[in-house]
């Protein structure tokens, strides 16, 4: 699937994720000096058009995602909750450092009809970057499936009295097909609650 960097970035920030870091954007290209230079030009143009904004924040580096920590679907046994929690916790050794991130603006939301432009929650930046890593992994491995991804803020209005996952994959009929959750500093009880909610709705999920 061929999509311009401009279209991909604006779509991602409007519908899929809350923010993306400069290091994450670099992984989308060949890693050459020319790619980085052209990417900087694109970002400056989008900032000048007030479609994105740039911030420097403190966060742990986003993890490299290779596969889910756990997959579950109706009929499967109970997950090994403590083992999942331990795998997620192991990623928290990296120190917090300054990182440049890009967010969609309210103008972008007006143009594309997505959800962006809200005030950044500094306490959730590390988690949000982790969610972005999951989305970029899915885009790299199955871009058609990545197009079924809707971010937490898009999904929120439809999840009345339900746990709100970090993202949801929808089938062609527009029905929820899989919940996506990135676990950071999650206690085991929170993972259990997420599982119980999905199980009560017979909703498959992947935990990263």
CSV table of C-alpha atoms in Angstrom, one decimal:
chain,number,residue,atom,x,y,z
A,1,UNK,CA,0.0,0.0,0.0
A,2,UNK,CA,1.5,3.3,-1.1
A,3,UNK,CA,0.5,6.3,1.2
A,4,UNK,CA,2.3,9.6,1.3
A,5,UNK,CA,4.1,10.5,4.5
A,6,UNK,CA,1.8,13.6,4.8
A,7,UNK,CA,-1.4,11.5,4.5
A,8,UNK,CA,-0.1,8.8,6.9
A,9,UNK,CA,0.9,11.3,9.6
A,10,UNK,CA,-2.2,13.4,9.5
A,11,UNK,CA,-4.5,10.3,9.5
A,12,UNK,CA,-2.5,8.8,12.4
A,13,UNK,CA,-2.8,11.9,14.5
A,14,UNK,CA,-6.5,12.5,13.7
A,15,UNK,CA,-7.8,8.9,14.2
A,16,UNK,CA,-5.2,6.4,15.4
A,17,UNK,CA,-2.9,7.8,18.0
A,18,UNK,CA,-2.5,10.8,20.3
A,19,UNK,CA,1.1,11.6,19.4
A,20,UNK,CA,4.2,10.4,17.6
A,21,UNK,CA,7.8,11.1,18.5
A,22,UNK,CA,10.7,12.1,16.2
A,23,UNK,CA,12.5,8.8,16.7
A,24,UNK,CA,9.3,6.9,15.8
A,25,UNK,CA,8.9,8.9,12.6
A,26,UNK,CA,12.5,8.1,11.6
A,27,UNK,CA,11.7,4.4,11.8
A,28,UNK,CA,9.1,4.8,9.0
A,29,UNK,CA,11.8,5.5,6.4
A,30,UNK,CA,15.2,4.1,5.2
A,31,UNK,CA,17.2,5.9,7.9
A,32,UNK,CA,19.1,8.0,5.5
A,33,UNK,CA,20.1,11.6,5.9
A,34,UNK,CA,17.9,12.5,2.9
A,35,UNK,CA,14.9,10.9,4.5
A,36,UNK,CA,15.4,12.8,7.8
A,37,UNK,CA,15.9,16.1,5.9
A,38,UNK,CA,12.7,15.6,3.9
A,39,UNK,CA,10.8,14.6,7.0
A,40,UNK,CA,11.9,17.8,8.8
A,41,UNK,CA,10.7,19.9,5.8
A,42,UNK,CA,7.3,18.1,5.9
A,43,UNK,CA,6.9,18.6,9.6
A,44,UNK,CA,7.7,22.3,9.3
A,45,UNK,CA,5.1,22.7,6.5
A,46,UNK,CA,2.5,21.0,8.6
A,47,UNK,CA,3.3,23.1,11.6
A,48,UNK,CA,3.1,26.2,9.4
A,49,UNK,CA,-0.3,25.1,8.3
A,50,UNK,CA,-1.3,24.7,12.0
A,51,UNK,CA,-2.2,21.0,11.4
A,52,UNK,CA,0.3,19.6,13.9
A,53,UNK,CA,2.2,21.0,16.8
A,54,UNK,CA,5.6,20.2,18.3
A,55,UNK,CA,6.4,19.7,22.0
A,56,UNK,CA,9.4,18.6,24.0
A,57,UNK,CA,8.3,16.3,26.8
A,58,UNK,CA,9.8,14.0,29.4
A,59,UNK,CA,9.2,10.3,28.7
A,60,UNK,CA,10.7,6.9,28.6
A,61,UNK,CA,11.8,5.8,25.1
A,62,UNK,CA,9.1,4.1,23.2
A,63,UNK,CA,9.6,0.3,23.1
A,64,UNK,CA,10.2,-1.6,19.9
A,65,UNK,CA,7.2,-3.9,19.3
A,66,UNK,CA,7.8,-7.3,17.7
A,67,UNK,CA,4.6,-9.2,18.7
A,68,UNK,CA,1.9,-9.1,21.4
A,69,UNK,CA,2.7,-10.1,24.9
A,70,UNK,CA,-0.5,-12.1,24.9
A,71,UNK,CA,-3.4,-12.9,22.6
A,72,UNK,CA,-6.9,-14.0,23.8
A,73,UNK,CA,-10.1,-15.0,22.1
A,74,UNK,CA,-13.3,-16.5,23.4
A,75,UNK,CA,-12.9,-20.1,24.4
A,76,UNK,CA,-9.2,-19.7,25.5
A,77,UNK,CA,-8.0,-20.5,29.0
A,78,UNK,CA,-7.4,-17.7,31.5
A,79,UNK,CA,-4.3,-15.7,30.7
A,80,UNK,CA,-1.2,-15.8,32.9
A,81,UNK,CA,-1.9,-12.4,34.4
A,82,UNK,CA,1.2,-12.1,36.5
A,83,UNK,CA,3.5,-13.2,33.7
A,84,UNK,CA,2.0,-10.6,31.4
A,85,UNK,CA,2.4,-7.9,34.0
A,86,UNK,CA,6.0,-8.9,34.5
A,87,UNK,CA,6.8,-8.7,30.8
A,88,UNK,CA,5.3,-5.2,30.6
A,89,UNK,CA,7.1,-4.1,33.7
A,90,UNK,CA,10.5,-5.1,32.3
A,91,UNK,CA,10.3,-2.3,29.8
A,92,UNK,CA,10.3,0.3,32.5
A,93,UNK,CA,14.0,0.2,33.2
A,94,UNK,CA,14.8,2.9,30.7
A,95,UNK,CA,15.3,6.4,32.3
A,96,UNK,CA,13.0,9.3,31.4
A,97,UNK,CA,14.5,11.8,29.0
A,98,UNK,CA,13.5,14.7,26.8
A,99,UNK,CA,11.8,13.7,23.5
A,100,UNK,CA,10.3,15.7,20.7
A,101,UNK,CA,6.7,14.7,19.9
A,102,UNK,CA,4.1,15.8,17.4
A,103,UNK,CA,0.4,16.1,18.0
A,104,UNK,CA,-2.6,16.9,15.8
A,105,UNK,CA,-4.3,20.3,16.4
A,106,UNK,CA,-7.9,21.3,16.6
A,107,UNK,CA,-7.6,22.6,13.1
A,108,UNK,CA,-6.6,19.1,11.9
A,109,UNK,CA,-9.7,17.7,13.6
A,110,UNK,CA,-11.8,20.3,11.8
A,111,UNK,CA,-10.2,19.3,8.5
A,112,UNK,CA,-10.4,15.5,8.8
A,113,UNK,CA,-13.1,15.1,11.3
A,114,UNK,CA,-10.9,13.2,13.8
A,115,UNK,CA,-10.3,13.7,17.5
A,116,UNK,CA,-7.2,15.8,18.4
A,117,UNK,CA,-6.2,19.1,19.7
A,118,UNK,CA,-6.8,18.5,23.3
A,119,UNK,CA,-4.4,19.5,26.0
A,120,UNK,CA,-1.6,16.9,26.4
A,121,UNK,CA,-1.6,14.8,29.5
A,122,UNK,CA,2.0,14.8,30.6
A,123,UNK,CA,1.5,11.9,32.9
A,124,UNK,CA,0.5,9.6,30.0
A,125,UNK,CA,3.1,10.5,27.4
A,126,UNK,CA,5.2,7.3,28.0
A,127,UNK,CA,2.1,5.2,27.7
A,128,UNK,CA,0.8,7.0,24.6
A,129,UNK,CA,4.2,6.6,22.9
A,130,UNK,CA,3.9,2.9,23.6
A,131,UNK,CA,0.5,2.8,22.0
A,132,UNK,CA,2.0,4.5,18.9
A,133,UNK,CA,4.7,1.9,18.8
A,134,UNK,CA,2.0,-0.8,18.6
A,135,UNK,CA,0.2,1.0,15.8
A,136,UNK,CA,3.4,1.5,13.8
A,137,UNK,CA,4.2,-2.2,14.3
A,138,UNK,CA,0.8,-3.1,12.9
A,139,UNK,CA,1.2,-0.7,10.0
A,140,UNK,CA,4.6,-2.2,9.1
A,141,UNK,CA,3.4,-5.8,9.3
A,142,UNK,CA,-0.2,-5.6,8.1
A,143,UNK,CA,-1.2,-2.1,6.8
A,144,UNK,CA,-4.6,-3.2,5.7
A,145,UNK,CA,-5.4,-4.4,9.3
A,146,UNK,CA,-3.9,-1.1,10.6
A,147,UNK,CA,-6.6,0.7,8.7
A,148,UNK,CA,-9.2,-1.0,10.9
A,149,UNK,CA,-7.5,0.6,14.0
A,150,UNK,CA,-9.5,3.4,15.8
A,151,UNK,CA,-7.8,5.1,18.7
A,152,UNK,CA,-9.0,5.4,22.2
A,153,UNK,CA,-10.4,8.9,21.8
A,154,UNK,CA,-12.4,7.9,18.7
A,155,UNK,CA,-13.8,4.8,20.4
A,156,UNK,CA,-14.7,6.5,23.7
A,157,UNK,CA,-18.2,7.7,22.9
A,158,UNK,CA,-19.3,4.1,22.0
A,159,UNK,CA,-17.9,2.4,25.1
A,160,UNK,CA,-20.6,3.4,27.7
A,161,UNK,CA,-20.0,1.6,31.0
A,162,UNK,CA,-17.3,-0.5,29.3
A,163,UNK,CA,-13.5,-0.6,29.8
A,164,UNK,CA,-11.9,1.7,27.3
A,165,UNK,CA,-9.0,0.0,25.4
A,166,UNK,CA,-6.1,1.9,23.9
A,167,UNK,CA,-7.5,1.0,20.4
A,168,UNK,CA,-10.1,-1.1,18.8
A,169,UNK,CA,-10.0,-3.0,15.4
A,170,UNK,CA,-13.2,-3.0,13.6
A,171,UNK,CA,-14.4,-5.4,10.9
A,172,UNK,CA,-15.8,-4.3,7.5
A,173,UNK,CA,-19.3,-4.2,9.0
A,174,UNK,CA,-18.1,-1.6,11.5
A,175,UNK,CA,-18.3,-4.0,14.5
A,176,UNK,CA,-15.6,-4.3,17.2
A,177,UNK,CA,-13.4,-7.2,16.2
A,178,UNK,CA,-10.4,-6.9,18.6
A,179,UNK,CA,-9.4,-4.7,21.5
A,180,UNK,CA,-5.7,-3.5,21.8
A,181,UNK,CA,-4.1,-2.6,25.1
A,182,UNK,CA,-0.5,-1.5,25.8
A,183,UNK,CA,0.5,-2.2,29.4
A,184,UNK,CA,3.0,0.0,31.0
A,185,UNK,CA,3.0,0.5,34.8
A,186,UNK,CA,-0.1,-1.7,35.1
A,187,UNK,CA,-0.8,-3.6,38.3
A,188,UNK,CA,-2.0,-7.2,37.7
A,189,UNK,CA,-5.5,-6.3,38.9
A,190,UNK,CA,-5.9,-3.8,36.0
A,191,UNK,CA,-5.0,-6.5,33.5
A,192,UNK,CA,-7.5,-8.9,35.1
A,193,UNK,CA,-10.2,-6.2,34.9
A,194,UNK,CA,-9.4,-5.6,31.2
A,195,UNK,CA,-9.6,-9.3,30.5
A,196,UNK,CA,-12.9,-9.7,32.4
A,197,UNK,CA,-14.5,-6.8,30.5
A,198,UNK,CA,-13.5,-8.3,27.1
A,199,UNK,CA,-14.5,-11.8,28.1
A,200,UNK,CA,-17.9,-10.6,29.2
A,201,UNK,CA,-18.4,-9.2,25.7
A,202,UNK,CA,-16.8,-12.2,23.9
A,203,UNK,CA,-14.3,-9.7,22.4
A,204,UNK,CA,-10.9,-10.9,21.4
A,205,UNK,CA,-7.9,-8.8,22.4
A,206,UNK,CA,-4.2,-8.4,22.2
A,207,UNK,CA,-2.0,-7.1,25.0
A,208,UNK,CA,1.4,-5.5,24.2
